[in-house]
CSV table of C-alpha atoms and ligand atoms in Angstrom, one decimal:
chain,number,residue,atom,x,y,z
A,1,MET,CA,-82.2,119.5,244.8
A,2,LEU,CA,-83.4,116.5,246.0
A,3,ALA,CA,-85.9,115.2,248.1
A,4,VAL,CA,-87.2,111.6,249.3
A,5,GLU,CA,-90.5,110.9,250.1
A,6,LYS,CA,-91.7,107.3,252.4
A,7,LEU,CA,-89.4,105.6,249.4
A,8,ASN,CA,-90.6,101.8,249.4
A,9,LYS,CA,-88.7,99.0,247.8
A,10,ALA,CA,-88.8,95.1,248.2
A,11,PHE,CA,-87.4,92.1,246.3
A,12,GLY,CA,-89.9,89.4,247.2
A,13,ALA,CA,-90.3,89.2,250.9
A,14,LEU,CA,-86.9,91.2,251.3
A,15,GLN,CA,-88.0,94.6,251.8
A,16,VAL,CA,-85.0,97.0,250.4
A,17,ALA,CA,-85.9,100.7,251.2
A,18,ARG,CA,-88.0,101.3,254.3
A,19,ASP,CA,-89.8,104.5,253.7
A,20,ILE,CA,-87.1,106.6,253.9
A,21,SER,CA,-86.9,110.2,253.7
A,22,PHE,CA,-85.1,112.8,253.5
A,23,HIS,CA,-84.2,115.7,251.8
A,24,ILE,CA,-80.7,117.9,250.2
A,25,GLU,CA,-79.5,120.6,249.2
A,26,LYS,CA,-78.3,122.2,246.2
A,27,GLY,CA,-74.2,122.4,247.1
A,28,ALA,CA,-74.1,120.0,249.9
A,29,ARG,CA,-72.3,117.5,250.2
A,30,HIS,CA,-74.4,114.8,252.2
A,31,ALA,CA,-73.1,111.8,253.7
A,32,ILE,CA,-74.5,107.6,253.8
A,33,ILE,CA,-73.6,104.9,256.6
A,34,GLY,CA,-74.8,102.0,257.2
A,35,PRO,CA,-73.2,98.0,257.5
A,36,ASN,CA,-73.3,95.9,254.7
A,37,GLY,CA,-76.3,95.9,253.0
A,38,ALA,CA,-78.6,98.0,254.4
A,39,GLY,CA,-79.4,99.1,250.7
A,40,LYS,CA,-77.0,102.2,250.6
A,41,THR,CA,-76.2,100.5,246.9
A,42,THR,CA,-80.5,100.5,245.9
A,43,LEU,CA,-80.9,103.2,247.7
A,44,PHE,CA,-78.7,105.0,244.7
A,45,ASP,CA,-80.4,102.4,242.1
A,46,LEU,CA,-84.0,104.5,243.5
A,47,LEU,CA,-82.7,108.1,242.7
A,48,THR,CA,-81.5,107.4,239.3
A,49,GLY,CA,-84.2,104.9,238.8
A,50,ALA,CA,-82.4,102.0,237.8
A,51,ILE,CA,-85.2,100.0,239.9
A,52,LYS,CA,-88.5,101.2,239.8
A,53,ALA,CA,-89.8,102.1,243.7
A,54,ASP,CA,-93.3,100.3,245.0
A,55,SER,CA,-94.4,103.4,247.0
A,56,GLY,CA,-92.8,107.2,247.8
A,57,ARG,CA,-91.8,110.2,245.7
A,58,ILE,CA,-87.9,112.0,244.6
A,59,LEU,CA,-88.3,115.4,243.3
A,60,PHE,CA,-85.0,116.7,241.4
A,61,SER,CA,-84.7,120.1,241.2
A,62,GLY,CA,-88.7,120.3,242.4
A,63,GLU,CA,-89.4,117.6,239.2
A,64,ASN,CA,-90.9,115.0,240.7
A,65,ILE,CA,-89.1,111.7,238.3
A,66,THR,CA,-90.8,108.5,240.3
A,67,ARG,CA,-91.8,107.4,237.1
A,68,ALA,CA,-89.4,108.9,235.3
A,69,GLY,CA,-86.5,106.5,232.9
A,70,MET,CA,-83.1,106.6,233.4
A,71,ASP,CA,-82.4,108.5,230.7
A,72,VAL,CA,-84.3,111.0,231.9
A,73,ARG,CA,-82.8,111.6,235.3
A,74,ALA,CA,-79.5,111.6,233.7
A,75,ARG,CA,-80.6,114.5,230.9
A,76,ALA,CA,-82.0,116.2,234.5
A,77,GLY,CA,-78.5,116.0,235.8
A,78,MET,CA,-78.4,113.3,237.7
A,79,ALA,CA,-74.9,111.5,237.5
A,80,ARG,CA,-73.3,108.6,239.1
A,81,SER,CA,-70.5,106.1,239.4
A,82,PHE,CA,-71.0,102.6,239.9
A,83,GLN,CA,-69.1,100.3,243.6
A,84,GLN,CA,-67.6,98.7,240.9
A,85,ASN,CA,-65.6,99.9,238.4
A,86,ASN,CA,-67.4,100.8,235.2
A,87,LEU,CA,-64.3,101.9,232.8
A,88,PHE,CA,-64.1,101.0,229.2
A,89,ALA,CA,-61.2,99.1,230.6
A,90,ASP,CA,-59.0,98.2,227.2
A,91,MET,CA,-59.5,102.2,225.6
A,92,THR,CA,-57.0,104.5,226.8
A,93,VAL,CA,-58.2,107.4,229.9
A,94,SER,CA,-58.7,110.0,227.0
A,95,GLU,CA,-61.0,107.5,224.6
A,96,ASN,CA,-62.6,107.0,228.0
A,97,LEU,CA,-63.4,110.5,228.6
A,98,LEU,CA,-63.7,110.8,225.0
A,99,THR,CA,-67.1,109.0,224.5
A,100,ALA,CA,-68.9,109.8,227.8
A,101,LEU,CA,-67.7,113.4,226.9
A,102,VAL,CA,-69.7,112.5,223.4
A,103,VAL,CA,-72.7,110.5,224.9
A,104,ALA,CA,-73.9,112.7,227.5
A,105,ARG,CA,-74.3,115.5,224.8
A,106,GLY,CA,-75.9,113.5,222.9
A,107,TYR,CA,-73.7,114.0,219.9
A,108,GLY,CA,-75.4,110.1,219.0
A,109,CYS,CA,-73.6,108.1,216.2
A,110,LYS,CA,-73.8,110.3,213.1
A,111,MET,CA,-72.0,112.6,214.6
A,112,TRP,CA,-69.9,110.5,216.5
A,113,ASN,CA,-67.3,111.1,213.1
A,114,ARG,CA,-67.6,114.8,212.5
A,115,PHE,CA,-66.9,115.7,216.4
A,116,VAL,CA,-64.4,113.2,217.6
A,117,GLY,CA,-61.6,115.1,215.4
A,118,SER,CA,-63.2,118.4,217.2
A,119,ASP,CA,-60.8,120.9,218.6
A,120,LYS,CA,-63.6,121.6,220.6
A,121,LEU,CA,-64.0,117.7,221.9
A,122,ALA,CA,-59.6,117.5,222.1
A,123,THR,CA,-59.1,120.3,224.3
A,124,ASP,CA,-62.2,119.2,226.6
A,125,VAL,CA,-61.0,115.6,227.3
A,126,ILE,CA,-57.9,117.5,228.2
A,127,LYS,CA,-59.7,119.2,231.0
A,128,SER,CA,-61.2,116.4,232.4
A,129,ALA,CA,-58.6,114.5,232.4
A,130,ALA,CA,-56.5,116.8,234.4
A,131,LYS,CA,-59.9,118.1,236.5
A,132,ILE,CA,-59.2,114.6,237.9
A,133,GLY,CA,-55.1,114.7,238.5
A,134,LEU,CA,-55.4,112.2,235.0
A,135,ALA,CA,-53.3,114.4,232.6
A,136,ASP,CA,-50.8,112.8,232.3
A,137,ALA,CA,-52.0,109.1,231.2
A,138,LEU,CA,-54.0,110.5,229.0
A,139,SER,CA,-52.8,108.1,226.4
A,140,GLU,CA,-53.1,105.0,229.5
A,141,PRO,CA,-55.7,102.3,228.7
A,142,ALA,CA,-57.8,102.4,231.8
A,143,SER,CA,-56.8,98.8,232.8
A,144,GLY,CA,-53.1,99.4,232.6
A,145,LEU,CA,-53.7,102.9,235.6
A,146,SER,CA,-53.7,101.5,239.5
A,147,TYR,CA,-56.1,100.7,241.3
A,148,GLY,CA,-57.0,104.3,242.6
A,149,MET,CA,-56.2,105.9,239.1
A,150,GLN,CA,-59.0,103.9,238.0
A,151,ARG,CA,-61.7,105.2,240.6
A,152,GLN,CA,-60.6,108.9,239.6
A,153,LEU,CA,-61.1,108.0,235.5
A,154,GLU,CA,-64.8,107.3,237.1
A,155,VAL,CA,-65.6,109.9,238.9
A,156,GLY,CA,-64.4,111.7,235.8
A,157,LEU,CA,-67.0,109.6,233.7
A,158,ALA,CA,-69.3,110.9,235.9
A,159,MET,CA,-68.2,114.3,235.9
A,160,ALA,CA,-68.1,114.4,231.5
A,161,SER,CA,-72.2,115.3,231.5
A,162,ASP,CA,-71.7,118.8,233.8
A,163,PRO,CA,-74.2,116.5,236.6
A,164,LYS,CA,-76.2,118.7,239.0
A,165,LEU,CA,-76.3,115.5,241.5
A,166,LEU,CA,-73.1,113.4,241.2
A,167,LEU,CA,-74.1,109.5,243.2
A,168,LEU,CA,-70.4,107.8,244.7
A,169,ASP,CA,-70.2,104.6,246.0
A,170,GLU,CA,-67.4,103.8,248.1
A,171,PRO,CA,-65.2,106.1,246.4
A,172,THR,CA,-62.3,104.8,248.6
A,173,ALA,CA,-63.1,101.0,249.3
A,174,GLY,CA,-60.2,99.2,249.0
A,175,MET,CA,-57.9,102.2,248.6
A,176,SER,CA,-54.6,103.2,250.6
A,177,PRO,CA,-54.8,105.8,252.5
A,178,GLU,CA,-52.0,107.4,249.7
A,179,GLU,CA,-55.2,106.7,246.9
A,180,THR,CA,-57.5,107.8,249.8
A,181,LYS,CA,-56.1,111.1,250.3
A,182,LEU,CA,-56.4,112.2,246.4
A,183,MET,CA,-59.5,111.0,246.2
A,184,LEU,CA,-60.9,113.4,248.5
A,185,ALA,CA,-59.1,115.9,247.3
A,186,LEU,CA,-61.1,115.4,244.5
A,187,VAL,CA,-64.0,115.5,245.5
A,188,ALA,CA,-63.3,118.9,247.5
A,189,SER,CA,-62.4,120.1,244.3
A,190,LEU,CA,-65.9,119.8,242.8
A,191,PRO,CA,-67.4,123.0,241.5
A,192,VAL,CA,-69.4,123.7,244.8
A,193,SER,CA,-72.5,124.2,243.1
A,194,LEU,CA,-73.2,120.2,242.9
A,195,THR,CA,-74.9,118.4,244.9
A,196,VAL,CA,-72.3,115.5,246.1
A,197,VAL,CA,-74.5,112.3,248.0
A,198,ILE,CA,-70.6,109.9,248.8
A,199,ILE,CA,-71.9,106.7,250.5
A,200,GLU,CA,-68.8,105.6,253.0
A,201,HIS,CA,-67.5,102.5,255.0
A,202,ASP,CA,-64.7,104.5,255.9
A,203,MET,CA,-65.7,106.9,258.8
A,204,ASP,CA,-62.7,109.4,258.8
A,205,VAL,CA,-63.3,110.2,254.8
A,206,VAL,CA,-67.5,110.4,256.6
A,207,PHE,CA,-65.7,113.3,258.5
A,208,GLN,CA,-63.5,115.1,256.6
A,209,MET,CA,-66.3,115.7,253.9
A,210,ALA,CA,-70.0,115.3,254.9
A,211,GLN,CA,-71.8,118.3,256.3
A,212,GLN,CA,-74.3,115.9,256.5
A,213,VAL,CA,-74.8,112.3,257.4
A,214,THR,CA,-78.1,109.5,256.4
A,215,VAL,CA,-77.4,106.8,257.9
A,216,LEU,CA,-79.8,103.5,256.6
A,217,ASP,CA,-79.8,100.5,259.0
A,218,ASP,CA,-81.5,98.1,257.2
A,219,GLY,CA,-83.2,99.5,254.0
A,220,ALA,CA,-85.0,102.5,256.8
A,221,VAL,CA,-82.6,105.8,258.0
A,222,LEU,CA,-81.0,105.4,260.8
A,223,PHE,CA,-80.2,107.9,262.8
A,224,GLU,CA,-79.7,111.9,260.2
A,225,GLY,CA,-77.3,114.8,261.9
A,226,THR,CA,-74.2,116.3,261.2
A,227,PRO,CA,-71.0,114.3,261.4
A,228,ASP,CA,-70.2,115.3,265.2
A,229,ALA,CA,-73.4,114.2,265.7
A,230,VAL,CA,-73.0,110.5,264.2
A,231,ARG,CA,-70.6,109.6,265.7
A,232,HIS,CA,-72.5,111.3,269.6
A,233,SER,CA,-74.7,109.3,268.9
A,234,ASP,CA,-75.5,106.3,270.9
A,235,VAL,CA,-77.9,104.8,268.4
A,236,VAL,CA,-75.8,104.7,265.6
A,237,ARG,CA,-73.2,103.6,268.0
A,238,ALA,CA,-75.3,100.9,269.6
A,239,ARG,CA,-76.3,99.6,265.9
A,240,TYR,CA,-73.7,100.7,263.2
A,241,LEU,CA,-70.1,101.9,263.9
A,242,LYS,CA,-69.3,98.5,265.5
A,243,ARG,CA,-70.1,96.0,262.9
A,244,ALA,CA,-69.1,98.4,260.1
A,245,LYS,CA,-65.6,97.2,258.7
B,1,LIG,N1,-81.8,93.1,242.1
B,1,LIG,C1,-81.7,92.6,243.9
B,1,LIG,N2,-82.2,91.2,244.1
B,1,LIG,C2,-82.4,91.3,245.4
B,1,LIG,N3,-82.2,91.3,246.5
B,1,LIG,C3,-81.5,92.0,246.0
B,1,LIG,C4,-81.5,92.9,244.6
B,1,LIG,N4,-80.2,94.2,245.1
B,1,LIG,C5,-79.5,94.1,246.4
B,1,LIG,N5,-79.8,93.3,247.6
B,1,LIG,C6,-80.4,92.5,248.3
B,1,LIG,O1,-80.9,94.3,249.4
B,1,LIG,C7,-79.9,94.5,249.8
B,1,LIG,C8,-79.4,95.4,250.1
B,1,LIG,O2,-78.1,95.3,248.8
B,1,LIG,P1,-77.3,96.8,248.8
B,1,LIG,O3,-76.9,96.2,247.6
B,1,LIG,O4,-78.6,98.1,248.3
B,1,LIG,O5,-77.2,97.0,250.0
B,1,LIG,P2,-75.4,98.0,250.6
B,1,LIG,O6,-75.9,99.1,251.8
B,1,LIG,O7,-74.9,98.8,249.7
B,1,LIG,O8,-74.6,97.1,251.0
B,1,LIG,P3,-72.7,97.2,250.6
B,1,LIG,O9,-72.2,97.4,251.9
B,1,LIG,O10,-72.6,95.6,251.3
B,1,LIG,O11,-72.2,97.5,249.0
B,1,LIG,C9,-78.9,93.3,250.6
B,1,LIG,O12,-79.9,92.2,251.1
B,1,LIG,C10,-79.3,92.4,249.0
B,1,LIG,O13,-78.5,91.2,248.8
B,2,LIG,MG1,-73.3,99.1,247.7
């Protein structure tokens, strides 16, 4: 699904990606961990095309997308949620999902009025809300939702494009144990064919949801393996676990 080969990126003198290489199989649940400033979000920016790599290659579904724009990558099936909430705060849950569906389907402005009232779209909004546990909150403004629900809605917006690859940047950050449990259940309920990459600080969450883990440190891959291998890795223990939040 995704292959990254010797990816490099510098912001001025700061090297934030150093020869990063890894690959992720279709349908995998893959975690990226690493201390603050390790370059995890920057890696998502490189994958989605928000920033361009200085060198290296990114292959998505076998296509070389290294130089492709964000729109091309999104249309090819990449979606992400952000470390900070990225919702339309004044709009309701229903309107947020509707907007995401209309945009994802490329209906454009002229088509907007024709589709907004359509039964199909209304049904899809309800289905999307049900998938993220927000079926009973359709007419709530996003700003009125609990923090955990807001983050669930954000996953719903990312899922609106029916992506092949979903990138989640710290989806459980700042959550209560109860909210974290709900987010874990949401991730577990995603289609098995969907490939999911999660940046996550909470090691318990990593161990519960990921089959494979890439550990980043100072822009480079420090270790890669199963959650168990990460748990028992001396190099990870020494460099990361002690420093983790
Ligand atoms: N646009 C930018 N310009 C300059 N430096 C940047 C930019 N974006 C990120 N950085 C720097 O790159 C490094 C990696 O940042 P990044 O946000 O990728 O880390 P992270 O692993 O996601 O950290 P956190 O766990 O805190 O979210 C940091 O030192 C950061 O300050
Ligand atoms: Mg980050």
